[in-house]
PDB file of C-alpha atoms (C1' of nucleotides) in Angstrom:
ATOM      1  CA  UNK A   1     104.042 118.187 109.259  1.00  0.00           C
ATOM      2  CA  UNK A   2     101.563 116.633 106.603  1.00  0.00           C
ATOM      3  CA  UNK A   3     104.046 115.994 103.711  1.00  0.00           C
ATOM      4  CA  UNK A   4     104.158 112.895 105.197  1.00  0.00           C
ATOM      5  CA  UNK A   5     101.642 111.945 102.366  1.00  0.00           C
ATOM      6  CA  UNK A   6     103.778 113.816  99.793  1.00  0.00           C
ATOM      7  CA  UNK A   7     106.626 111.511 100.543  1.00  0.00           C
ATOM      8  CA  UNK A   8     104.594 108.220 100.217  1.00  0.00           C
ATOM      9  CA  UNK A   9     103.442 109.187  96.875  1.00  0.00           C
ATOM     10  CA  UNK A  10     107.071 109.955  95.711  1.00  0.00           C
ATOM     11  CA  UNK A  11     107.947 106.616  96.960  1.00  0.00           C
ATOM     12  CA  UNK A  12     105.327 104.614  95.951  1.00  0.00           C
ATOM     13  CA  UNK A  13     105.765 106.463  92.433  1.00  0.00           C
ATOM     14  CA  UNK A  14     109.455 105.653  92.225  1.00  0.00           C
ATOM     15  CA  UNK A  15     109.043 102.285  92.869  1.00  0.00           C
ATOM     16  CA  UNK A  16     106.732 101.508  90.072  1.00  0.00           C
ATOM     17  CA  UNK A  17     109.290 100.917  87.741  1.00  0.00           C
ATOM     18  CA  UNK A  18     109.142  97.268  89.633  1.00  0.00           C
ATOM     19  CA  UNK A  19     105.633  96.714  89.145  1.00  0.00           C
ATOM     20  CA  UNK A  20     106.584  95.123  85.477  1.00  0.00           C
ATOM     21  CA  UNK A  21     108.325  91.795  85.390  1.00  0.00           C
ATOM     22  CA  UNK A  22     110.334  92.986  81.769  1.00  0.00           C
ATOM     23  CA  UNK A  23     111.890  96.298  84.007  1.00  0.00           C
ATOM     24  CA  UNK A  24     112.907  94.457  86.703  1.00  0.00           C
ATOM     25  CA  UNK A  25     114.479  91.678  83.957  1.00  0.00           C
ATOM     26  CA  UNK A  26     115.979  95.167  82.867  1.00  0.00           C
ATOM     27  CA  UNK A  27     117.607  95.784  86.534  1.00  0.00           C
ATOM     28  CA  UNK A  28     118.981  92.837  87.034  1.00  0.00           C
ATOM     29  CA  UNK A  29     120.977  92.517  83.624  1.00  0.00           C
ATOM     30  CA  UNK A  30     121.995  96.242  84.266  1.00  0.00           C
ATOM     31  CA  UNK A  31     123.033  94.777  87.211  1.00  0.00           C
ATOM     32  CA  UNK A  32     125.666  92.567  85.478  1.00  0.00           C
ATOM     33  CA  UNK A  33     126.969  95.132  83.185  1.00  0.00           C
ATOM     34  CA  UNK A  34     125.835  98.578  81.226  1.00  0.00           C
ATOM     35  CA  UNK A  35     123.748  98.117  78.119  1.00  0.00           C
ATOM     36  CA  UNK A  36     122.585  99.718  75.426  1.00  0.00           C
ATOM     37  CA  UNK A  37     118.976  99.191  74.007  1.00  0.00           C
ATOM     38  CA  UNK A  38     118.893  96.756  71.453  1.00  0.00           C
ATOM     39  CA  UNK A  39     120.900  94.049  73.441  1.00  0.00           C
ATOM     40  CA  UNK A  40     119.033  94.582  76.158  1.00  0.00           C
ATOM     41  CA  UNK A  41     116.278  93.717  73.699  1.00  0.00           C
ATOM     42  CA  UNK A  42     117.980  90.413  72.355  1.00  0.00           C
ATOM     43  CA  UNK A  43     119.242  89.319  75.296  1.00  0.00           C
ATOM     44  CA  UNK A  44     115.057  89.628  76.604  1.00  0.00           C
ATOM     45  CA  UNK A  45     113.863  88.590  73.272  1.00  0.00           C
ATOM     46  CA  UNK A  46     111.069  91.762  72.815  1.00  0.00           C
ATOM     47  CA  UNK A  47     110.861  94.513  70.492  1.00  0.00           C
ATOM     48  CA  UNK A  48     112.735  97.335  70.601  1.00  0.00           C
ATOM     49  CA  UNK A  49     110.782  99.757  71.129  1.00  0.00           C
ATOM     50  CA  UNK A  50     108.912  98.424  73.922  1.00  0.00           C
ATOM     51  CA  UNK A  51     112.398  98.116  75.718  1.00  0.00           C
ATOM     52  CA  UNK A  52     112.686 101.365  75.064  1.00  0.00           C
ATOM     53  CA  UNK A  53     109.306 102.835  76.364  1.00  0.00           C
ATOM     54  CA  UNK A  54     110.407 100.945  79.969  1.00  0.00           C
ATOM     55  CA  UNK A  55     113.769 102.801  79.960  1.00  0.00           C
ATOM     56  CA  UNK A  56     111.936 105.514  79.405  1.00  0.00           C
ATOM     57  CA  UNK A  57     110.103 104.488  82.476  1.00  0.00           C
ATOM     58  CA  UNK A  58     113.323 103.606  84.317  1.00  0.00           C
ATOM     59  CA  UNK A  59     115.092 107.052  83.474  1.00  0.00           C
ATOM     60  CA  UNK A  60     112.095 109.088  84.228  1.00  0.00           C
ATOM     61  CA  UNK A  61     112.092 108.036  87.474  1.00  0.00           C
ATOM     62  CA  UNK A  62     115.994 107.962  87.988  1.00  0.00           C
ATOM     63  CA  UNK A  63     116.271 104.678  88.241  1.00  0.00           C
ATOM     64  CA  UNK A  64     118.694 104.493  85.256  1.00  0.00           C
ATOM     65  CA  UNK A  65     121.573 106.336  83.754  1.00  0.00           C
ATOM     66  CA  UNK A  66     121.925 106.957  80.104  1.00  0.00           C
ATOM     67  CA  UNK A  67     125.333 107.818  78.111  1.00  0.00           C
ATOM     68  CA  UNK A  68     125.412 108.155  74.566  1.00  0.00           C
ATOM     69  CA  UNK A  69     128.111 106.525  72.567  1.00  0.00           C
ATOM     70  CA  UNK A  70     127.269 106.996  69.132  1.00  0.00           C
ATOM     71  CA  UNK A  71     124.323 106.196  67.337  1.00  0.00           C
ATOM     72  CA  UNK A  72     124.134 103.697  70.647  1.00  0.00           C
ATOM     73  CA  UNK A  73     122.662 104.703  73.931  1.00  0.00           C
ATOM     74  CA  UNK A  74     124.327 103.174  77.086  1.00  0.00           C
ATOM     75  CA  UNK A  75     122.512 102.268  80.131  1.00  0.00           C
ATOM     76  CA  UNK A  76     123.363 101.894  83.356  1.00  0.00           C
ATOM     77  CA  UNK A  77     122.162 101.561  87.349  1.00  0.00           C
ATOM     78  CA  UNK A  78     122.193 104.894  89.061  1.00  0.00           C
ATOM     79  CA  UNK A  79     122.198 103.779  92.181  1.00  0.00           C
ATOM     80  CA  UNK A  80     123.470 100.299  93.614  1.00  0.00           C
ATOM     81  CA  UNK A  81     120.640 100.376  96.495  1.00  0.00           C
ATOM     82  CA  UNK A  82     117.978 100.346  94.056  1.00  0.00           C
ATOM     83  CA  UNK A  83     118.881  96.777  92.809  1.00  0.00           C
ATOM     84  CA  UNK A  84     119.746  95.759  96.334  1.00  0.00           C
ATOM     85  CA  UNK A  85     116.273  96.623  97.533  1.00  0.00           C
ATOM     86  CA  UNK A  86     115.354  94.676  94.568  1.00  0.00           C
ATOM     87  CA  UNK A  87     116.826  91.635  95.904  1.00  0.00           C
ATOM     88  CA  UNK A  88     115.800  92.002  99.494  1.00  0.00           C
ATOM     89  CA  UNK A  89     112.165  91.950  98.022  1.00  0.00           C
ATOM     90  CA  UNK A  90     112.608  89.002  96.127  1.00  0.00           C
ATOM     91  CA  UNK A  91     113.681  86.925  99.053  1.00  0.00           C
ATOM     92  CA  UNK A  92     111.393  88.279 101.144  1.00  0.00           C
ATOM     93  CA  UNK A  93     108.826  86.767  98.363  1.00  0.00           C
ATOM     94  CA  UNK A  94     110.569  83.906  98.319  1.00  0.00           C
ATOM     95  CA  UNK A  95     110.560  82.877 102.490  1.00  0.00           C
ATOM     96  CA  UNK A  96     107.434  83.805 102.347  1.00  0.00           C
ATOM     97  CA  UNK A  97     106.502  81.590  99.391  1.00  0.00           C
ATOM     98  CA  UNK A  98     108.206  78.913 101.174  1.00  0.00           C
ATOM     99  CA  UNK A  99     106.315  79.883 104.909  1.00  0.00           C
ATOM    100  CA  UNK A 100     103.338  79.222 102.329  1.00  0.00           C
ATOM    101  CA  UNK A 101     104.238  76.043 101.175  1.00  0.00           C
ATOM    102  CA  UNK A 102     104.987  74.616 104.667  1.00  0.00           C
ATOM    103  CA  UNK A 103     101.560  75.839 105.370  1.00  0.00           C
ATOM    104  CA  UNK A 104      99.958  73.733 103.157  1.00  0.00           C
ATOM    105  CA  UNK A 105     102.343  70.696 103.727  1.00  0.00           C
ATOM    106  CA  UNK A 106     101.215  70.638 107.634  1.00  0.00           C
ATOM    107  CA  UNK A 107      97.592  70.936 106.437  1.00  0.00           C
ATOM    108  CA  UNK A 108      98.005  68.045 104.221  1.00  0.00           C
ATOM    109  CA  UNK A 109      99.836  65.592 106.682  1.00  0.00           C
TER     110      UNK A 109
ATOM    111  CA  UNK B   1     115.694  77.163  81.846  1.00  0.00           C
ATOM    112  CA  UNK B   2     113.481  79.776  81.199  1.00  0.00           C
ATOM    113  CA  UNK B   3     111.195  80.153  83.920  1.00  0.00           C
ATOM    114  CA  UNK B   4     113.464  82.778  84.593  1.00  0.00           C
ATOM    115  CA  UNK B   5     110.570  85.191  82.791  1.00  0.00           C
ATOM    116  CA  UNK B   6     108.300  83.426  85.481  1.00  0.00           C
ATOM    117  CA  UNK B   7     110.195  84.429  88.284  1.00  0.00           C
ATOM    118  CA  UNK B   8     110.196  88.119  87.359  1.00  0.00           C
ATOM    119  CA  UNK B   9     106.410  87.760  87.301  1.00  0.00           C
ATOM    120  CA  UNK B  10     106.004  86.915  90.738  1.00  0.00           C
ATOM    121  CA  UNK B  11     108.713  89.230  91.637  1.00  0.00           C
ATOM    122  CA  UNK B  12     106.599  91.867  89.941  1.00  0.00           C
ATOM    123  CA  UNK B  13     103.560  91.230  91.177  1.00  0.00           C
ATOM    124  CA  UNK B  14     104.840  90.583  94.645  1.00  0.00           C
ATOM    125  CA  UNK B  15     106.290  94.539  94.507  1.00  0.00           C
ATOM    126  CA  UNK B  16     102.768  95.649  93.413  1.00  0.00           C
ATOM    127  CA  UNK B  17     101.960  96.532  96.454  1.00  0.00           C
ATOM    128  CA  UNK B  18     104.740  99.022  96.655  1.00  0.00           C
ATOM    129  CA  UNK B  19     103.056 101.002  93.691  1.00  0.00           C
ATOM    130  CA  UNK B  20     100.180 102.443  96.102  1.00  0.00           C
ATOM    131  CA  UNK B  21     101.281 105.632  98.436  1.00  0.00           C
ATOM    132  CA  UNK B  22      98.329 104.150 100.970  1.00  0.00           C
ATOM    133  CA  UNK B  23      99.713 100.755 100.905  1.00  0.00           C
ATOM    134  CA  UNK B  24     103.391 102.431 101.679  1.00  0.00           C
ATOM    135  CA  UNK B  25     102.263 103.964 104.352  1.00  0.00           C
ATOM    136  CA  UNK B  26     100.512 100.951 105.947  1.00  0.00           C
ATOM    137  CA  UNK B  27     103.495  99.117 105.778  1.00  0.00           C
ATOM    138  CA  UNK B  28     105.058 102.116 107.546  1.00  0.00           C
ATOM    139  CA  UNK B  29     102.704 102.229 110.284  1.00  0.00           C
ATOM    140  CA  UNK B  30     102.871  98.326 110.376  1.00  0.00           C
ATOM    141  CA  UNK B  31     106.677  98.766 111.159  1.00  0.00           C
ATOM    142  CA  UNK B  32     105.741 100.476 114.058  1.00  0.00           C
ATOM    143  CA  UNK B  33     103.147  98.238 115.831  1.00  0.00           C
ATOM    144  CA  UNK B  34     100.407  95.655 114.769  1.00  0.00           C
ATOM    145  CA  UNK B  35      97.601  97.632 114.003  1.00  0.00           C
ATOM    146  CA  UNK B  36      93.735  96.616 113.478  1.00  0.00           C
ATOM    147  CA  UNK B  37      91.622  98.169 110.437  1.00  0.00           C
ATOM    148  CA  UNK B  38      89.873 100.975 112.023  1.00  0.00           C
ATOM    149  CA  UNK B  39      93.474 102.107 113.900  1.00  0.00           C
ATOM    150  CA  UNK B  40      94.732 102.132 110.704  1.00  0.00           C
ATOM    151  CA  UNK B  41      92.237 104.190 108.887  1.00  0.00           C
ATOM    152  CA  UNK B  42      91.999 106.673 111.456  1.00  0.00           C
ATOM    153  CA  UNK B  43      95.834 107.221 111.562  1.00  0.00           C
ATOM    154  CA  UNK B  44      95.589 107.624 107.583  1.00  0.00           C
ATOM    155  CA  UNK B  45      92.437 109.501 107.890  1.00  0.00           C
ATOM    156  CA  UNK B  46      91.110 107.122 104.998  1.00  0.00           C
ATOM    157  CA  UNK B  47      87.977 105.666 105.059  1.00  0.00           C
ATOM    158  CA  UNK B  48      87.732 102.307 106.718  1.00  0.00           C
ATOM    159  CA  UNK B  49      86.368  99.933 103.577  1.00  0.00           C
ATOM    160  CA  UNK B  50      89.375 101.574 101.388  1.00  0.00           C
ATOM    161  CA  UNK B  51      92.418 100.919 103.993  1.00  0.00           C
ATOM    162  CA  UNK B  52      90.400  97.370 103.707  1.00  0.00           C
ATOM    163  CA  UNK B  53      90.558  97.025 100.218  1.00  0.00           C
ATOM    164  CA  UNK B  54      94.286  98.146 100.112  1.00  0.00           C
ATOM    165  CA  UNK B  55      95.031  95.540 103.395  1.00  0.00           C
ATOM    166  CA  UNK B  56      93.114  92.607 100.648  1.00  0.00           C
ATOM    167  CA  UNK B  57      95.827  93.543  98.232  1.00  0.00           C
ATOM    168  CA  UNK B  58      98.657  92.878 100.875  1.00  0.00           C
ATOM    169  CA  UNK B  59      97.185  89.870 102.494  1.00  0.00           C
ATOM    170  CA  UNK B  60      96.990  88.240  99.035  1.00  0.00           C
ATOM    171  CA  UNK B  61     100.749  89.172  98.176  1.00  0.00           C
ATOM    172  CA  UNK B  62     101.658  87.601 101.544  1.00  0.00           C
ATOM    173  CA  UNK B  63     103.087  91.163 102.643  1.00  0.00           C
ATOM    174  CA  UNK B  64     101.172  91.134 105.827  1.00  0.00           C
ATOM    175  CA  UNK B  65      99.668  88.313 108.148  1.00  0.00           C
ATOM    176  CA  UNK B  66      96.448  88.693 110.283  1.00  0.00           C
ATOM    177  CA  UNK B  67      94.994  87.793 113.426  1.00  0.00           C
ATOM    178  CA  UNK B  68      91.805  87.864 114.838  1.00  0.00           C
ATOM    179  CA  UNK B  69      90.116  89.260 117.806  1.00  0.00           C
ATOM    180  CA  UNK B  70      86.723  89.497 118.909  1.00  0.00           C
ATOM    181  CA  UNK B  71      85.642  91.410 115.709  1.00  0.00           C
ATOM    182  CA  UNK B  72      88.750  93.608 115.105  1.00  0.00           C
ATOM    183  CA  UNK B  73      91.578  91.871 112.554  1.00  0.00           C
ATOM    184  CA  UNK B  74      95.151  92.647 113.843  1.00  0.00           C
ATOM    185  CA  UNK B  75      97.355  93.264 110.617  1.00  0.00           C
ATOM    186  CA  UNK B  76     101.586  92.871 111.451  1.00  0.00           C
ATOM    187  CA  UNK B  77     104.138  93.002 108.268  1.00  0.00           C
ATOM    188  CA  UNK B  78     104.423  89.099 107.340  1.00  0.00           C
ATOM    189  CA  UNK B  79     108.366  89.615 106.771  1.00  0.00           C
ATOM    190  CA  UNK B  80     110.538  92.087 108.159  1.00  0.00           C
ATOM    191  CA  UNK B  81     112.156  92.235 104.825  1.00  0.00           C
ATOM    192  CA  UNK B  82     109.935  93.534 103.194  1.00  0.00           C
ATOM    193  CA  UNK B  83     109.753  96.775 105.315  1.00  0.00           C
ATOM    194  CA  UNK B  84     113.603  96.787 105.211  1.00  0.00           C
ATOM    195  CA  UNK B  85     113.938  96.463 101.295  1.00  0.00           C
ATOM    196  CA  UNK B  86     110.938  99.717 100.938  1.00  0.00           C
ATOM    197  CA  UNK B  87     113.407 101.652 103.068  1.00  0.00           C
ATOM    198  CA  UNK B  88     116.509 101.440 101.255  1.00  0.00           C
ATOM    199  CA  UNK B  89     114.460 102.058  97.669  1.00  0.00           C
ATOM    200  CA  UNK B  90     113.662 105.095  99.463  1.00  0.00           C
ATOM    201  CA  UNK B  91     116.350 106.069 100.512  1.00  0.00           C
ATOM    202  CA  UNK B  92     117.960 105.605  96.745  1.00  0.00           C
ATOM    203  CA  UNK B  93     114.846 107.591  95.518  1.00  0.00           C
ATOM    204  CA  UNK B  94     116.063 110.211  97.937  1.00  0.00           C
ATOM    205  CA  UNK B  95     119.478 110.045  96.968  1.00  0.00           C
ATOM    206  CA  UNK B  96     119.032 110.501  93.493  1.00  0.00           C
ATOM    207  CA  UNK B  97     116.661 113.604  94.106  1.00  0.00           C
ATOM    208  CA  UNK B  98     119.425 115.035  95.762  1.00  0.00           C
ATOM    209  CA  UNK B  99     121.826 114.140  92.900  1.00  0.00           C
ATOM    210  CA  UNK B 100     119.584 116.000  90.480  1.00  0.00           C
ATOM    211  CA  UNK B 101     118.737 118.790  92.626  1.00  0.00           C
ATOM    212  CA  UNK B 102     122.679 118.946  92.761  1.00  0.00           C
ATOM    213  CA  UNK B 103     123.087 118.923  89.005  1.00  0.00           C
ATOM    214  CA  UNK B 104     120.953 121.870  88.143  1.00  0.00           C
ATOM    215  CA  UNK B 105     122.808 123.981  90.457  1.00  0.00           C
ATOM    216  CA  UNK B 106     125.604 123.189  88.603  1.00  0.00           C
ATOM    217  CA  UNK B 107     124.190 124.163  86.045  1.00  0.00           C
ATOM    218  CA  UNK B 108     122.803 127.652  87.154  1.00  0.00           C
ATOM    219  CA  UNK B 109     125.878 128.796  88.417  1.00  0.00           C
TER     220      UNK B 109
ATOM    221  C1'  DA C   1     123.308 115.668  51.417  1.00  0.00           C
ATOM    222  C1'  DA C   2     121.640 110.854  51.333  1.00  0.00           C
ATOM    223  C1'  DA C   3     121.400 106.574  53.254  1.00  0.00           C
ATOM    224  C1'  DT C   4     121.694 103.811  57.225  1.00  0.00           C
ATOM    225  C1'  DA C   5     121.635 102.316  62.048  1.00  0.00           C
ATOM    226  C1'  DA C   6     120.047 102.938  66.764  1.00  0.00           C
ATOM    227  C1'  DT C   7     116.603 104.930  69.692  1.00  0.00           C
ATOM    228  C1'  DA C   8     112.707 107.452  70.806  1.00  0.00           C
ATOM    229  C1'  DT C   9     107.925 108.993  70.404  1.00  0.00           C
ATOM    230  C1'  DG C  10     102.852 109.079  69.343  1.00  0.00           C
ATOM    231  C1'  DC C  11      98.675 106.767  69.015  1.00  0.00           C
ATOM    232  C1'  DG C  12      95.048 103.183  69.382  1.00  0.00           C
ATOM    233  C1'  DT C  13      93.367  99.448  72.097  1.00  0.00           C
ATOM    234  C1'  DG C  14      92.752  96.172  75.592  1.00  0.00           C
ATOM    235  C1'  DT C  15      93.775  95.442  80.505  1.00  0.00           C
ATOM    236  C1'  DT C  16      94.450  96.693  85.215  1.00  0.00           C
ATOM    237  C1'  DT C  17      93.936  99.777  89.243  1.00  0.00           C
ATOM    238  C1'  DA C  18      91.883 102.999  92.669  1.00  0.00           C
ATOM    239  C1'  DC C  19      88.107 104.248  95.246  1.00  0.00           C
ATOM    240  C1'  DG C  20      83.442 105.532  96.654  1.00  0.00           C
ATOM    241  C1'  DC C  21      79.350 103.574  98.068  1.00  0.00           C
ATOM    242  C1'  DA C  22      76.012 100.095  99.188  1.00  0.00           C
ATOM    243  C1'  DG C  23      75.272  95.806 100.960  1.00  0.00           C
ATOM    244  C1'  DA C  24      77.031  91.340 103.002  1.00  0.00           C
ATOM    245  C1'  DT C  25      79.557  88.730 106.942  1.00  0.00           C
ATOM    246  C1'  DA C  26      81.211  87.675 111.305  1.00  0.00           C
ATOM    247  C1'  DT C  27      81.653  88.216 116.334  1.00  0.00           C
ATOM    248  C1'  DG C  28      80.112  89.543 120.998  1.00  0.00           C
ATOM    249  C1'  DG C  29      76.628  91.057 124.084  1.00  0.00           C
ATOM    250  C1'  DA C  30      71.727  92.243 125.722  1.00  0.00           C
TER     251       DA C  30
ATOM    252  C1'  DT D   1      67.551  85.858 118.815  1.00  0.00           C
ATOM    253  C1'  DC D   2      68.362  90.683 117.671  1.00  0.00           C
ATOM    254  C1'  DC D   3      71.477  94.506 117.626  1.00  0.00           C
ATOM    255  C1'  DA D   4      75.849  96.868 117.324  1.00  0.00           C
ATOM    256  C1'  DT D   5      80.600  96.905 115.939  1.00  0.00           C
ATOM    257  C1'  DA D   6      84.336  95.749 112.862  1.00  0.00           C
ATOM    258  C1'  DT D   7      85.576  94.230 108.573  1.00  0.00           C
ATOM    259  C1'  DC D   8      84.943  92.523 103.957  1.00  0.00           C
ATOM    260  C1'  DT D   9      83.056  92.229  99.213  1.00  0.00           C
ATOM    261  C1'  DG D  10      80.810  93.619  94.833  1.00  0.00           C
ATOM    262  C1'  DC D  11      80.046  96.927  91.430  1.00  0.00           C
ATOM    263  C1'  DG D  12      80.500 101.095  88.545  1.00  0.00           C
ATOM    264  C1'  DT D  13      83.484 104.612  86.855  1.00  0.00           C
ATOM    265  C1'  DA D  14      87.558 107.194  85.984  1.00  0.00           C
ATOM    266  C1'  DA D  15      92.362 107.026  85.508  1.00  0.00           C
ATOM    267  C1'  DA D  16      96.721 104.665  84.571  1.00  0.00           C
ATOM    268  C1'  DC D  17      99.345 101.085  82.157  1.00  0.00           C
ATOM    269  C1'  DA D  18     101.291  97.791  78.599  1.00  0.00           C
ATOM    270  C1'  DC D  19     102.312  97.042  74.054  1.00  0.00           C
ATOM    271  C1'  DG D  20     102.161  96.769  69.020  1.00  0.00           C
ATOM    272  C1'  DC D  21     102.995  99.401  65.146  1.00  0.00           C
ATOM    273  C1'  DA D  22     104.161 103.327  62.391  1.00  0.00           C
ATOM    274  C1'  DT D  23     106.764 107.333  62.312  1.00  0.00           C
ATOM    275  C1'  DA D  24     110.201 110.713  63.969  1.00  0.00           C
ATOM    276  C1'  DT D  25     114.762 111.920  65.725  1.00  0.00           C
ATOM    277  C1'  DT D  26     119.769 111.615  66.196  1.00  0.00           C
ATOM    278  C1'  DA D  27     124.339 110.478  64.805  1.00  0.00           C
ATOM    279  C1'  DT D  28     127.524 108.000  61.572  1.00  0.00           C
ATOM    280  C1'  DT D  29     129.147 106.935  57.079  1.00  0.00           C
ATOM    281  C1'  DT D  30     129.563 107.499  52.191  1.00  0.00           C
TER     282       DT D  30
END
DNA sequence: AAATAATATGCGTGTTTACGCAGATATGGA
DNA sequence: TCCATATCTGCGTAAACACGCATATTATTT
């Protein structure tokens, strides 16, 4: 069974939505409450349409739900464990930030 | 405060490493057992300066912590976080494959 | 049917990434 | 010291990405 590889690539392609700093801003105001483009926008203060290319992003990959209401286009989190794994990685960034820092500290003494 | 736009740049670039099928499946194989470079690129059947190269990245990112012996460099995942928060992304990734793959069969029938 | 508001898309450009290959290091042993 | 083994680094190229801006699409209102 060699599809192993297949399955690596889908993962590593579905996380690349988090490889941007404004798309993971994105996920964790999602993460407060559904959207729609332009406040996601002014609440991030960056154009429009670049908000709107990572959605793109975001809903390519099924990170992201859309609904329209309107003329206004609501976004949400498709799945809860997306954002969790989100903030599992951050504090694993951050304990090991801090591992870093003692590092350096003991070095210094 | 606003170094809230800094934080999601080191969150970023800390999930880089995530964006790489190769470096997914290190981390996989890392799970498993500490590995050394040429165990490692075998396994993948990847050449050896490549598996390095993608190992760099990691190191760098604080992912993964070394150790040497005699001439061979044993890699093990620096955080078991890490490992844990790649898992549940994929298993939302799978999740909402299976939610679309449900969707169009609604739709066919 | 126009005009307007909200989003989306296409394109050009500068930046980053992946990876092969050649050459450079570092360690252990003859 | 010289050689072999294991790993790392530098460089060139091709592909992918981010983003600004202009334009297109979609739905509401008049």
């Amino acid at each position: 069974m060699n599809n192993h590889k297949e399955l690596y690539k889908l993962h590593a392609d579905f996380c690349k939505f988090m490889s941007n700093p404004k798309r993971i801003e994105i996920l964790f105001l999602l993460g407060e409450k559904e959207m729609c483009v332009d406040e996601i926008a002014s609440a991030m203060e960056v154009k429009v349409p670049n908000i709107s290319q990572h959605l793109a992003v975001m809903r390519e990959k099924g990170v992201v739900d859309v609904r329209r209401e309107g003329t206004k286009m609501y976004y949400t989190i498709a799945n809860p464990k997306t954002l969790q794994a989100c903030i599992i990685m951050r504090d694993a960034m951050v304990e090991q930030m801090e591992k870093q820092f003692e590092m350096i500290r003991e070095i210094k003494k």
